[in-house]
JSON list of C-alpha atoms and ligand atoms in Angstrom, two decimals:
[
{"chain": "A", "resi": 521, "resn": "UNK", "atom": "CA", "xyz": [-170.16, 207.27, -102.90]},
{"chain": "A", "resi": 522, "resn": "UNK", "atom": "CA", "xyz": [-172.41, 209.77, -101.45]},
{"chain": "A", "resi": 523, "resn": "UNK", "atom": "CA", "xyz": [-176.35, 209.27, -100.56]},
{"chain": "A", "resi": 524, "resn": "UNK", "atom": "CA", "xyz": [-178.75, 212.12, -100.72]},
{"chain": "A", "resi": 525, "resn": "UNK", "atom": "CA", "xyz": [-179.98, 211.69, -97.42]},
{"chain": "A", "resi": 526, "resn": "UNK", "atom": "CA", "xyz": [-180.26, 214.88, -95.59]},
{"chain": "A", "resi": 527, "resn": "UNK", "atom": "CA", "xyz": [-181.08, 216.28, -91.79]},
{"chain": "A", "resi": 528, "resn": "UNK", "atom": "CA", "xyz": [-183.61, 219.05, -91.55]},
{"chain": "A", "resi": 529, "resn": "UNK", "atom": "CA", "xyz": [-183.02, 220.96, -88.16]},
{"chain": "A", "resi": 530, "resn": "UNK", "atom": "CA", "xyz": [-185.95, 222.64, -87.31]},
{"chain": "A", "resi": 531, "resn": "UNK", "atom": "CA", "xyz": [-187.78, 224.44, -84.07]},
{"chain": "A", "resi": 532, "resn": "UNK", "atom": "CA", "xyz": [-190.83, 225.95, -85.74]},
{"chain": "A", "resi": 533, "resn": "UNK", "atom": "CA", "xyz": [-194.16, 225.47, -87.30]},
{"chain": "A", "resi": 534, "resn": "UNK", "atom": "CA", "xyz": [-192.28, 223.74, -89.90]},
{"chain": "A", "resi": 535, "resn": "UNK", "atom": "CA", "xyz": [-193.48, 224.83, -93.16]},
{"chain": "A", "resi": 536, "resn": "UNK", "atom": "CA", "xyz": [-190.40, 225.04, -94.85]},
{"chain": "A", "resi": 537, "resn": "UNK", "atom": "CA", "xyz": [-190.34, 220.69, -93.65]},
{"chain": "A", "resi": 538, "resn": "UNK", "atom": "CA", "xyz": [-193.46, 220.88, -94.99]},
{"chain": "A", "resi": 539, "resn": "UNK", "atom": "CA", "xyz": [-192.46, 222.40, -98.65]},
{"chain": "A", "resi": 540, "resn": "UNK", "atom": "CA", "xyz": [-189.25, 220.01, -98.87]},
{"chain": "A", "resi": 541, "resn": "UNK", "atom": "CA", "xyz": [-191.59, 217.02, -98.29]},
{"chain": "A", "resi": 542, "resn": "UNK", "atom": "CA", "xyz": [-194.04, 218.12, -100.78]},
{"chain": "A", "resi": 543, "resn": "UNK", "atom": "CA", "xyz": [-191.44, 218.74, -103.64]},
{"chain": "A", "resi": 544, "resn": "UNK", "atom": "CA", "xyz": [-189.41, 215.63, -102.50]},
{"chain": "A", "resi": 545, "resn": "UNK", "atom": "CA", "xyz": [-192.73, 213.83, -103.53]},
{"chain": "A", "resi": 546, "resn": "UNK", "atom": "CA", "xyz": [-193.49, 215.65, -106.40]},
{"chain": "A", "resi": 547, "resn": "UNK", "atom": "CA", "xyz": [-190.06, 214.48, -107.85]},
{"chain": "A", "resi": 548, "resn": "UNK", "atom": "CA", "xyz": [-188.35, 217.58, -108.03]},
{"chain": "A", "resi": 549, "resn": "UNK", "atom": "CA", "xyz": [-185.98, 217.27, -105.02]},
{"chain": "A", "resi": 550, "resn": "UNK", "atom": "CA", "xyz": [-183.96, 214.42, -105.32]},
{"chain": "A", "resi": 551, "resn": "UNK", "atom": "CA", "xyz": [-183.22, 213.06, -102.01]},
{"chain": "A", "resi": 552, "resn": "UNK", "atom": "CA", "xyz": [-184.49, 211.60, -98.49]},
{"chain": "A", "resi": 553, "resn": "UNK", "atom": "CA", "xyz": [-185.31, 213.68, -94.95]},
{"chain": "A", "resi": 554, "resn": "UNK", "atom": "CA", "xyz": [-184.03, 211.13, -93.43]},
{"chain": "A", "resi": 555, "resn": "UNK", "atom": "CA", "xyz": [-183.92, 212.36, -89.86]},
{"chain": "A", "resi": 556, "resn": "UNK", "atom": "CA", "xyz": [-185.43, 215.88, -87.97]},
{"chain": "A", "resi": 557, "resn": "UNK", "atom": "CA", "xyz": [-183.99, 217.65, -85.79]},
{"chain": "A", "resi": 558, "resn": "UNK", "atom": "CA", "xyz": [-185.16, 219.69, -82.95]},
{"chain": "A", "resi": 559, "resn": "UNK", "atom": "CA", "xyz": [-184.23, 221.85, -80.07]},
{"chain": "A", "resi": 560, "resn": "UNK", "atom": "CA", "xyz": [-187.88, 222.45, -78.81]},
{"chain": "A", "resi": 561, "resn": "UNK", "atom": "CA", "xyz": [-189.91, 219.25, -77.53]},
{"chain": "A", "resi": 562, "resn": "UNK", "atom": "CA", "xyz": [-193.02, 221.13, -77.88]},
{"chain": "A", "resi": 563, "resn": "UNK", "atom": "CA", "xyz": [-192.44, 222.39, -81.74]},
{"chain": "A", "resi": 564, "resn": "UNK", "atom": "CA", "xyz": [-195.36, 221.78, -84.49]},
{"chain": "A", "resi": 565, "resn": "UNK", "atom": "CA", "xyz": [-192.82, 220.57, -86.59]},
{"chain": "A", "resi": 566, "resn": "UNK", "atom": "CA", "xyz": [-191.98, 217.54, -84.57]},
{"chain": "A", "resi": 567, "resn": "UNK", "atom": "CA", "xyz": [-195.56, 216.37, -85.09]},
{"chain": "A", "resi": 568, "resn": "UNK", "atom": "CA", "xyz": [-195.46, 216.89, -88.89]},
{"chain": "A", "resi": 569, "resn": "UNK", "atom": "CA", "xyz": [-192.54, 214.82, -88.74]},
{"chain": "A", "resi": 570, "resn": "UNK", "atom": "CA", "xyz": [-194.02, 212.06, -86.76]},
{"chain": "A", "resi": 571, "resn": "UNK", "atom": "CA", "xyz": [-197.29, 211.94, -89.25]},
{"chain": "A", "resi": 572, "resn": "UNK", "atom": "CA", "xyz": [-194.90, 211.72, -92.15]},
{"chain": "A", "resi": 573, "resn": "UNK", "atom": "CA", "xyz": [-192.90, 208.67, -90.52]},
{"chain": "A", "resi": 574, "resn": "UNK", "atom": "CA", "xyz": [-189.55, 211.07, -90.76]},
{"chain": "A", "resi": 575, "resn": "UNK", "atom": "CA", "xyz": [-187.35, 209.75, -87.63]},
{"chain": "A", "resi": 576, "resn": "UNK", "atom": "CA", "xyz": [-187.00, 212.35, -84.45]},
{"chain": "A", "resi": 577, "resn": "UNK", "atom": "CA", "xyz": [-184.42, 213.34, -82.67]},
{"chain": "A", "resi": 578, "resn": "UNK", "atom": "CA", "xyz": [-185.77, 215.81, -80.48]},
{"chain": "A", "resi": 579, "resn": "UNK", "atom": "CA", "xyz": [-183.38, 217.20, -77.19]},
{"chain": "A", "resi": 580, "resn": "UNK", "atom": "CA", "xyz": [-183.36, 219.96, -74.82]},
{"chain": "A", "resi": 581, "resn": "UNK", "atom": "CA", "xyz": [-179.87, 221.85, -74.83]},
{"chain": "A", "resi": 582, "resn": "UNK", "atom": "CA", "xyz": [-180.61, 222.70, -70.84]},
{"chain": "A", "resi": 583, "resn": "UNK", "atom": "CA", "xyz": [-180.40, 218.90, -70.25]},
{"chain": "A", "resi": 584, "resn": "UNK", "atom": "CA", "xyz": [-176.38, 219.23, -71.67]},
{"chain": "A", "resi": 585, "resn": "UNK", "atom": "CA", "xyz": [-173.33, 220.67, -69.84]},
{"chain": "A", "resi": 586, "resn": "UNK", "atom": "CA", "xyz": [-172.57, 222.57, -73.27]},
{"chain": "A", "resi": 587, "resn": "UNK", "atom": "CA", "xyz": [-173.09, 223.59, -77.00]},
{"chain": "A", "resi": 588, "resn": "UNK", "atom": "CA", "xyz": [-170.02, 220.57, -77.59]},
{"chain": "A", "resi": 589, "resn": "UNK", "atom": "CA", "xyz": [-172.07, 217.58, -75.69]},
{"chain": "A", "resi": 590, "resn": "UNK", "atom": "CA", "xyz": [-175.24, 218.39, -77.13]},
{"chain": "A", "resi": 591, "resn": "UNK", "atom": "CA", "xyz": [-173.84, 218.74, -80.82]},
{"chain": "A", "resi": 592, "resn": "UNK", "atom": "CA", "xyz": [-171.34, 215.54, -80.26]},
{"chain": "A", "resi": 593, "resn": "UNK", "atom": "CA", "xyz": [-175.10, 213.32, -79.36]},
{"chain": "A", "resi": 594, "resn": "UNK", "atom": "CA", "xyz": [-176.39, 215.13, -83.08]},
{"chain": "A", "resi": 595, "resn": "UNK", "atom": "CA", "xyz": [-173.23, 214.13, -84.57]},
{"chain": "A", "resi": 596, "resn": "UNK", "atom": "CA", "xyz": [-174.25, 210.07, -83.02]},
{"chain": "A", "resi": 597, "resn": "UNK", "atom": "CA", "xyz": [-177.85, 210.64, -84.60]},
{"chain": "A", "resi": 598, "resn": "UNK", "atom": "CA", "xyz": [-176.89, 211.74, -88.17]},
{"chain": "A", "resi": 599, "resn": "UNK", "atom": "CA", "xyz": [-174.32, 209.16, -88.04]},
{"chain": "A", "resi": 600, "resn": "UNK", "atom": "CA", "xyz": [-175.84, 206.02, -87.29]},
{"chain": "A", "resi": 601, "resn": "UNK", "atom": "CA", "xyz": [-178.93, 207.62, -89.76]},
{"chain": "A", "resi": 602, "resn": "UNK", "atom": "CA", "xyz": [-175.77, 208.12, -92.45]},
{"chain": "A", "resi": 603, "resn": "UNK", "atom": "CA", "xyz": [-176.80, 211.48, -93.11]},
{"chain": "A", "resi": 604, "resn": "UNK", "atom": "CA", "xyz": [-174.75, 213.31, -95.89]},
{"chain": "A", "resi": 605, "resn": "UNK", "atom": "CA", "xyz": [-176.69, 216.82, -95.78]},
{"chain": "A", "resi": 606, "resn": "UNK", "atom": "CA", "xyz": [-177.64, 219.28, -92.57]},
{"chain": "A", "resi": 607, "resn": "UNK", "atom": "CA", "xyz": [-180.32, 221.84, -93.97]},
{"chain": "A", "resi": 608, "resn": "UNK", "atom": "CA", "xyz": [-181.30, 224.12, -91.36]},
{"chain": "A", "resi": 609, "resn": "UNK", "atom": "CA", "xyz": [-184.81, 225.52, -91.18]},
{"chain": "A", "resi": 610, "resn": "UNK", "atom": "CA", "xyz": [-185.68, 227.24, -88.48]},
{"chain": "A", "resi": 611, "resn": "UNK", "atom": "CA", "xyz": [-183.09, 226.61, -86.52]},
{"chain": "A", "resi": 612, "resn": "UNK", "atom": "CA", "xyz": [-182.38, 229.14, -84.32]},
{"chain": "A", "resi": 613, "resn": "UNK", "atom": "CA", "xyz": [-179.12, 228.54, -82.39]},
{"chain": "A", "resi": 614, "resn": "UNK", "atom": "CA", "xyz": [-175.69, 228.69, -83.94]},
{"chain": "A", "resi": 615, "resn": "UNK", "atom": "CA", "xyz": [-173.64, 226.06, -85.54]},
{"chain": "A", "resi": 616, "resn": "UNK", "atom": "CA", "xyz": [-170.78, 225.15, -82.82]},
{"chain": "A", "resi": 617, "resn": "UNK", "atom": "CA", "xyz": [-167.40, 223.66, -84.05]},
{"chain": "A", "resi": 618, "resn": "UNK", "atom": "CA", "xyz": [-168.21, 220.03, -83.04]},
{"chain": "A", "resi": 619, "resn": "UNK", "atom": "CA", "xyz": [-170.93, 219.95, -85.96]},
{"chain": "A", "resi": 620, "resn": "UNK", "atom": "CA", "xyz": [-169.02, 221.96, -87.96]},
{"chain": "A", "resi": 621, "resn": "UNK", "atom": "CA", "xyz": [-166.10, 220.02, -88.19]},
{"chain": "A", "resi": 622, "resn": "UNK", "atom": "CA", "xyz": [-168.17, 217.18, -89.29]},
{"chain": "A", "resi": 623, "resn": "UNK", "atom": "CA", "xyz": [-170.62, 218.98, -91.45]},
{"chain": "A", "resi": 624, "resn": "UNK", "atom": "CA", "xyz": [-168.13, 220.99, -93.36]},
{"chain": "A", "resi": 625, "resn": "UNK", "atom": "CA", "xyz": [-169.56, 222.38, -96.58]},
{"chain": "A", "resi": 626, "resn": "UNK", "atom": "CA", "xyz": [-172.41, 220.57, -96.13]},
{"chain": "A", "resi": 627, "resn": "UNK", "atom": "CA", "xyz": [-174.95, 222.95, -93.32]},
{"chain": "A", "resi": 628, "resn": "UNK", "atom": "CA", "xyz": [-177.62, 224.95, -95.50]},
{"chain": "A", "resi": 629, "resn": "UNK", "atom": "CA", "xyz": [-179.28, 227.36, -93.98]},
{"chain": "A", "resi": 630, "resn": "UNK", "atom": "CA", "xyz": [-182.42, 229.44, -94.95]},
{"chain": "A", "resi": 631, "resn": "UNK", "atom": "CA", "xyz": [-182.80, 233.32, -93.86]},
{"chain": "A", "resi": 632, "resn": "UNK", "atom": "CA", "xyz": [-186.01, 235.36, -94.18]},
{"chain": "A", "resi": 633, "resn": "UNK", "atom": "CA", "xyz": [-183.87, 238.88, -95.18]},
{"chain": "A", "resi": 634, "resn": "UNK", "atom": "CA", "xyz": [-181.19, 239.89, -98.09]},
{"chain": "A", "resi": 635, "resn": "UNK", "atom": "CA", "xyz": [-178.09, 239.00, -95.85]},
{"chain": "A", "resi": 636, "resn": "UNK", "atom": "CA", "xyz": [-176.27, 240.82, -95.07]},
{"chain": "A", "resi": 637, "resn": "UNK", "atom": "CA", "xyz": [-178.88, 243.11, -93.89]},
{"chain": "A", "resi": 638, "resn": "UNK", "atom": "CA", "xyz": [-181.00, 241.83, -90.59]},
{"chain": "A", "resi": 639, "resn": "UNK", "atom": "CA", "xyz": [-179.13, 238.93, -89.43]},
{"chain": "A", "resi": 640, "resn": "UNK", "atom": "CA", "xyz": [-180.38, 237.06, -86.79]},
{"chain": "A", "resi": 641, "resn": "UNK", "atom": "CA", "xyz": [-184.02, 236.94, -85.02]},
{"chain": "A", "resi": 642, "resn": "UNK", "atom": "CA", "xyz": [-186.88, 238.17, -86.16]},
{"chain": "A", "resi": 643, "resn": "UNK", "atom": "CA", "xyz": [-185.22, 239.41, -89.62]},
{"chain": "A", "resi": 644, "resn": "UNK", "atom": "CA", "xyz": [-189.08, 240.16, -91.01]},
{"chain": "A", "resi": 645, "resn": "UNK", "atom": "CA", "xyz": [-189.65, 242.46, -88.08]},
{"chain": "A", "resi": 646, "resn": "UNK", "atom": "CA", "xyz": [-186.21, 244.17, -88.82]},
{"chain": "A", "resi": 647, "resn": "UNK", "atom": "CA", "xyz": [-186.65, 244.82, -91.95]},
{"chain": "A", "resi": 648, "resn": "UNK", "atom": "CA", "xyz": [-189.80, 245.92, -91.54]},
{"chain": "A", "resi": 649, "resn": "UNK", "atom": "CA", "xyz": [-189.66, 248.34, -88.85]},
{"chain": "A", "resi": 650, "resn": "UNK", "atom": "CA", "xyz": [-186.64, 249.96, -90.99]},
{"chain": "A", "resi": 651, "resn": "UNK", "atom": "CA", "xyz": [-189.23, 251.03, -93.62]},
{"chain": "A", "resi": 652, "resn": "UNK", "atom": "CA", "xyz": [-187.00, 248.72, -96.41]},
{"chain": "A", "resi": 653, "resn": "UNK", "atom": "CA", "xyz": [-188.40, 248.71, -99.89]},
{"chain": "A", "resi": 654, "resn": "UNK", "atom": "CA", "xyz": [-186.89, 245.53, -101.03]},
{"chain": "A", "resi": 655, "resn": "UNK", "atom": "CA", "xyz": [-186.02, 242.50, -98.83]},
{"chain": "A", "resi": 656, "resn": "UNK", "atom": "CA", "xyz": [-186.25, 239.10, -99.39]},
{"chain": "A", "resi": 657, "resn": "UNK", "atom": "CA", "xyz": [-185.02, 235.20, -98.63]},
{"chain": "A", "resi": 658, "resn": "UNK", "atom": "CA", "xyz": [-181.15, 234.30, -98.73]},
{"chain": "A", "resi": 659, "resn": "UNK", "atom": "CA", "xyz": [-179.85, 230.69, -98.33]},
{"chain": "A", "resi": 660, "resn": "UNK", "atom": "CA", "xyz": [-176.63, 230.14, -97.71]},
{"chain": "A", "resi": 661, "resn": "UNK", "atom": "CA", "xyz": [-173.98, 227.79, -96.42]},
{"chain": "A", "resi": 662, "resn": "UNK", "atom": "CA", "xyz": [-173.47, 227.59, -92.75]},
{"chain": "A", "resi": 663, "resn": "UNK", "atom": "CA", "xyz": [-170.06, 229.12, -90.78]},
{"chain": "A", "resi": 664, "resn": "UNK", "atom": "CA", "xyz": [-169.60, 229.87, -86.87]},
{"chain": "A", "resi": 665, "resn": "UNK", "atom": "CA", "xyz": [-171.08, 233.41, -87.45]},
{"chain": "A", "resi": 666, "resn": "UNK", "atom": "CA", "xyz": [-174.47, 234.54, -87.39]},
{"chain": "A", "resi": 667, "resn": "UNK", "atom": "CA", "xyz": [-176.40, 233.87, -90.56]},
{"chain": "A", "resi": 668, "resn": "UNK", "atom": "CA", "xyz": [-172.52, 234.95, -92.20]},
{"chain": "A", "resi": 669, "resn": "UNK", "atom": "CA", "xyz": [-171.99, 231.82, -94.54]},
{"chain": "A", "resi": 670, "resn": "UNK", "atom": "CA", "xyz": [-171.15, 231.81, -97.97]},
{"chain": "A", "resi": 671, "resn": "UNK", "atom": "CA", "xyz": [-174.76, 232.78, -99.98]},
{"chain": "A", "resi": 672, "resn": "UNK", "atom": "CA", "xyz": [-175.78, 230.31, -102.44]},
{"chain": "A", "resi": 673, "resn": "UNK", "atom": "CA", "xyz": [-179.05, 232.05, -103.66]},
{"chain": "A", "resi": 674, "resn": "UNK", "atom": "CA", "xyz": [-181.29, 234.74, -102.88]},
{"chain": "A", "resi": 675, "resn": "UNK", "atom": "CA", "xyz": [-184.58, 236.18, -104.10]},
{"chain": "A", "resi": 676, "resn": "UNK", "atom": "CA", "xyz": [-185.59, 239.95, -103.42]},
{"chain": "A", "resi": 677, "resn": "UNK", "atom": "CA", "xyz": [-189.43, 240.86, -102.66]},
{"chain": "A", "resi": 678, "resn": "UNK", "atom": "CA", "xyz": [-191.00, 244.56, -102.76]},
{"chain": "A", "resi": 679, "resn": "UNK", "atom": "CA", "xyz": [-192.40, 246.33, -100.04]},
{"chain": "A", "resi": 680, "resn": "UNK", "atom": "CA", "xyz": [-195.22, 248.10, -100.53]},
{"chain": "A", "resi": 681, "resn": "UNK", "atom": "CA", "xyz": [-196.46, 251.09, -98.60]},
{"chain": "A", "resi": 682, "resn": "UNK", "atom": "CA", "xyz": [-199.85, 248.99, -97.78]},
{"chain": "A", "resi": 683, "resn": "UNK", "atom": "CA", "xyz": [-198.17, 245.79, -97.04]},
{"chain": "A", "resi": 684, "resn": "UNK", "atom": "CA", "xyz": [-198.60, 245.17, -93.07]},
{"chain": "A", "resi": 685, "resn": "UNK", "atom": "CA", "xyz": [-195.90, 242.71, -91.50]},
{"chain": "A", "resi": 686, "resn": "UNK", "atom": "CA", "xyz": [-197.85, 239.89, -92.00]},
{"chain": "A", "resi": 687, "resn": "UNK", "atom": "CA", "xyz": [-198.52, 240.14, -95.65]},
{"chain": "A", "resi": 688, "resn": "UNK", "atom": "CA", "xyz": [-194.69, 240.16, -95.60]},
{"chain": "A", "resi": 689, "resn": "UNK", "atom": "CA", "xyz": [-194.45, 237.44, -93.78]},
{"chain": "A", "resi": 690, "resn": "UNK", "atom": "CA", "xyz": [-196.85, 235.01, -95.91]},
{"chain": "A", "resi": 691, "resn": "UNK", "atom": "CA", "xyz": [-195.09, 236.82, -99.20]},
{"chain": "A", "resi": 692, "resn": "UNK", "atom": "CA", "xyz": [-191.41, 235.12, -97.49]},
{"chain": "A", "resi": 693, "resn": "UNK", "atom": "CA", "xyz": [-192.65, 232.76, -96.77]},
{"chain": "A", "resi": 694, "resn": "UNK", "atom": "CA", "xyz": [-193.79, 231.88, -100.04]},
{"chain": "A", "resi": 695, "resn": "UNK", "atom": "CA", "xyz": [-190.62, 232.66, -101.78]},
{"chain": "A", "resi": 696, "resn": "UNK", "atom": "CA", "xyz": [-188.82, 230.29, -99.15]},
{"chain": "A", "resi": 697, "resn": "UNK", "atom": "CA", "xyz": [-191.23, 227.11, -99.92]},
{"chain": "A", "resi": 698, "resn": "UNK", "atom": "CA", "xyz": [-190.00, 227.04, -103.55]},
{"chain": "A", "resi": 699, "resn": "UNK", "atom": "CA", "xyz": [-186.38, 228.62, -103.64]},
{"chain": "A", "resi": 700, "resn": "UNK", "atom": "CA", "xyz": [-184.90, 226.28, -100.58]},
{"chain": "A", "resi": 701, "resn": "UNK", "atom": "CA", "xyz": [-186.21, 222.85, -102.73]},
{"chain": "A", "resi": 702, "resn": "UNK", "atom": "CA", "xyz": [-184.96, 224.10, -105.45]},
{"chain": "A", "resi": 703, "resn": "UNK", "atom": "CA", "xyz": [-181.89, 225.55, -103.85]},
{"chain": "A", "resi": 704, "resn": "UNK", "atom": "CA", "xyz": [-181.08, 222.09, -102.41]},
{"chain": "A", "resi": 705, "resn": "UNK", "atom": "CA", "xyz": [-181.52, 220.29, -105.31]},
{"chain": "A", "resi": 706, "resn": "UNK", "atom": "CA", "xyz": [-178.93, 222.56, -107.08]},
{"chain": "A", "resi": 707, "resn": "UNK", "atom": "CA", "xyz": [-176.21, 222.32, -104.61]},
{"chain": "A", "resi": 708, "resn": "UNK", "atom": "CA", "xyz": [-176.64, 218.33, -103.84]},
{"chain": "A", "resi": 709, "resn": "UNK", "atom": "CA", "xyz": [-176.71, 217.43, -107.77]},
{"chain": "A", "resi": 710, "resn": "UNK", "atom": "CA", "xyz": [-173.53, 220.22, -108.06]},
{"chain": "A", "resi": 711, "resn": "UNK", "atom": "CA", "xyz": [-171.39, 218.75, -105.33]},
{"chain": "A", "resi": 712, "resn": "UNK", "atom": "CA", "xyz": [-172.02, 215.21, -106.63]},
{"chain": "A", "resi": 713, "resn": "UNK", "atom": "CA", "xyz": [-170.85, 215.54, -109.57]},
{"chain": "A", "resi": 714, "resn": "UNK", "atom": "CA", "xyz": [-167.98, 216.98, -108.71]},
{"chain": "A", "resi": 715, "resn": "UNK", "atom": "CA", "xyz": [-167.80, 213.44, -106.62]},
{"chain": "A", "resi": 716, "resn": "UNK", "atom": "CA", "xyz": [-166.63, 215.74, -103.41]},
{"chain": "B", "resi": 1880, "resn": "LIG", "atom": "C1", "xyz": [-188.24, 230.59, -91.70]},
{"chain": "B", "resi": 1880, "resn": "LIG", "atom": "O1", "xyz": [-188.86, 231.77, -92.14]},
{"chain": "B", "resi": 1880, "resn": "LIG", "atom": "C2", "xyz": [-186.74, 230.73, -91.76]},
{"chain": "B", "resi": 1880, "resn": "LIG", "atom": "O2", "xyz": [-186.31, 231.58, -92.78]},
{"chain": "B", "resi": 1880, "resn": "LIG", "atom": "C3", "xyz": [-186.44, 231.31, -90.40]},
{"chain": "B", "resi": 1880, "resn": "LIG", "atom": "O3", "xyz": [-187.29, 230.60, -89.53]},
{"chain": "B", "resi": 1880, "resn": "LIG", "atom": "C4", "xyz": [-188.52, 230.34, -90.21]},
{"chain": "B", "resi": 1880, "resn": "LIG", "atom": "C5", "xyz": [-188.95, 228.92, -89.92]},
{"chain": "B", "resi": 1880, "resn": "LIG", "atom": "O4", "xyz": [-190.26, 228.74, -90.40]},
{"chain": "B", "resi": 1880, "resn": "LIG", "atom": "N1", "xyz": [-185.06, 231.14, -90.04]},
{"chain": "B", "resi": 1880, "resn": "LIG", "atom": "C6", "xyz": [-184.32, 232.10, -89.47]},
{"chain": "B", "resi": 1880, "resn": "LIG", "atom": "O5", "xyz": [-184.75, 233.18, -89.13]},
{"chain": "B", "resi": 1880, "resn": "LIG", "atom": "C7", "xyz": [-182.85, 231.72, -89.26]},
{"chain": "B", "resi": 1880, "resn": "LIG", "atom": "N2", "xyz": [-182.08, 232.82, -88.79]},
{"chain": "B", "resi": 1880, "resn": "LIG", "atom": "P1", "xyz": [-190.90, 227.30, -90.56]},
{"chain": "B", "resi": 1880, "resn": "LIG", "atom": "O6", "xyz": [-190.79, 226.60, -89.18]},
{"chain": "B", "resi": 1880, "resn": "LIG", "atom": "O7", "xyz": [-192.33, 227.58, -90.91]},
{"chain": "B", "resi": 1880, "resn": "LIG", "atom": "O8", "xyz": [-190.16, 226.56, -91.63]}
]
C-alpha cells in the first residue's frame, strides 16, 4: 500500500516548496513533504523548510568520494522517512543510477522552458537571449539525461517584444506555482490507482 509522502529536492529560494506547501494546505494536493532535500547548506529554502517543521537533510557533495556515496546516504534518508515520491525543484545536479534505481518512475522534475528546447541552466536566459516568442514550464519524469525524461505536462507563455527577462521570469514562475501542485496531484492519484 503506498503513502503519499513525497521528497522535495531543492537548492534555491524555494518558491516552488513554497507553492506545494500552500496548496498541500489548501487541500488540493493530497499528500505530505515529508523530508527536503538539499545540496547547498546556505540555500533560502532550507530555512523555509525549517519554519515549516519539514525535516532536513541538507549535505555537501564535496564532502563525498562520488555522485554513488552521496546518493546511497539520500537513498538512507528517504528510506528511514518512507518516502514514496522524489519531486525535484530546483535541483540542479543530475539524477545518478543509485537514486534512480530506487526511485524508478517516481523522480518529478520541474523545468522553466518547453523541453526540448533550453535544457539545462539558466533555461529563462536561453530562451530569452534567442528572441523566442513562446516558451514556457515543462514537468516531466526524471531519466539519467539532462532535463530528457518522459514530459508529463507543460504550459506555453508569450513573449512579448516589451517583456524584459525578469517579467519572464516572475510570468514562469507563476505558471510553475500552480501547474507542478496540480501536476503532482495528477500523477500520485493516477499511479495509485493503478495500485503500481
Ligand atoms: C525553478 O524555476 C525551476 O524550474 C528551476 O529552478 C527554479 C527553482 O526555483 N529548475 C531548473 O532549472 C531545473 N533544470 P525555486 O527555488 O524558487 O523553486
Amino acid at each position: 500500500m503506498r503513502n503519499n509522502k513525497i521528497a522535495i529536492f531543492a537548492s534555491g529560494t524555494g518558491s516552488n516548496y513554497d507553492a506545494i506547501i500552500a496548496a498541500i494546505q489548501a487541500g488540493e494536493l493530497d499528500c505530505e513533504v515529508a523530508l527536503l532535500v538539499s545540496d547547498k547548506p546556505a540555500a533560502k529554502v532550507i530555512e523555509k523548510a525549517k519554519q515549516n517543521q519539514t525535516p532536513t537533510f541538507v549535505f555537501d557533495p564535496r564532502q563525498y568520494p562520488d555522485k554513488a556515496a552521496f546518493e546511497q546516504e539520500i537513498v538512507e534518508q528517504l528510506q528511514v522517512n518512507n518516502i514514496e515520491w522524489i519531486v525535484l525543484a530546483g535541483y540542479m545536479r543530475l539524477v545518478g543510477p543509485t537514486l534512480l534505481h530506487e526511485y524508478e518512475g517516481r523522480i518529478l522534475n520541474i523545468h522553466p522552458s518547453l523541453l526540448p528546447a533550453f535544457p539545462g541552466l539558466d533555461a529563462i536566459g536561453q530562451a530569452a537571449r534567442a528572441g523566442v516568442k513562446i516558451t514556457g514550464v515543462t514537468i516531466h519524469y526524471v531519466d539519467e539525461g539532462m532535463d530528457t525524461g518522459t514530459i508529463i505536462a507543460q504550459e506555453a507563455l508569450p513573449v512579448t517584444n516589451e517583456m524584459t527577462e525578469v517579467d519572464l521570469q516572475k510570468q514562469i514562475q507563476r505558471i510553475e506555482h500552480k501547474l507542478y501542485p496540480q501536476t503532482i496531484q495528477q500523477v500520485i492519484l493516477h499511479t495509485n490507482r493503478k495500485g503500481n
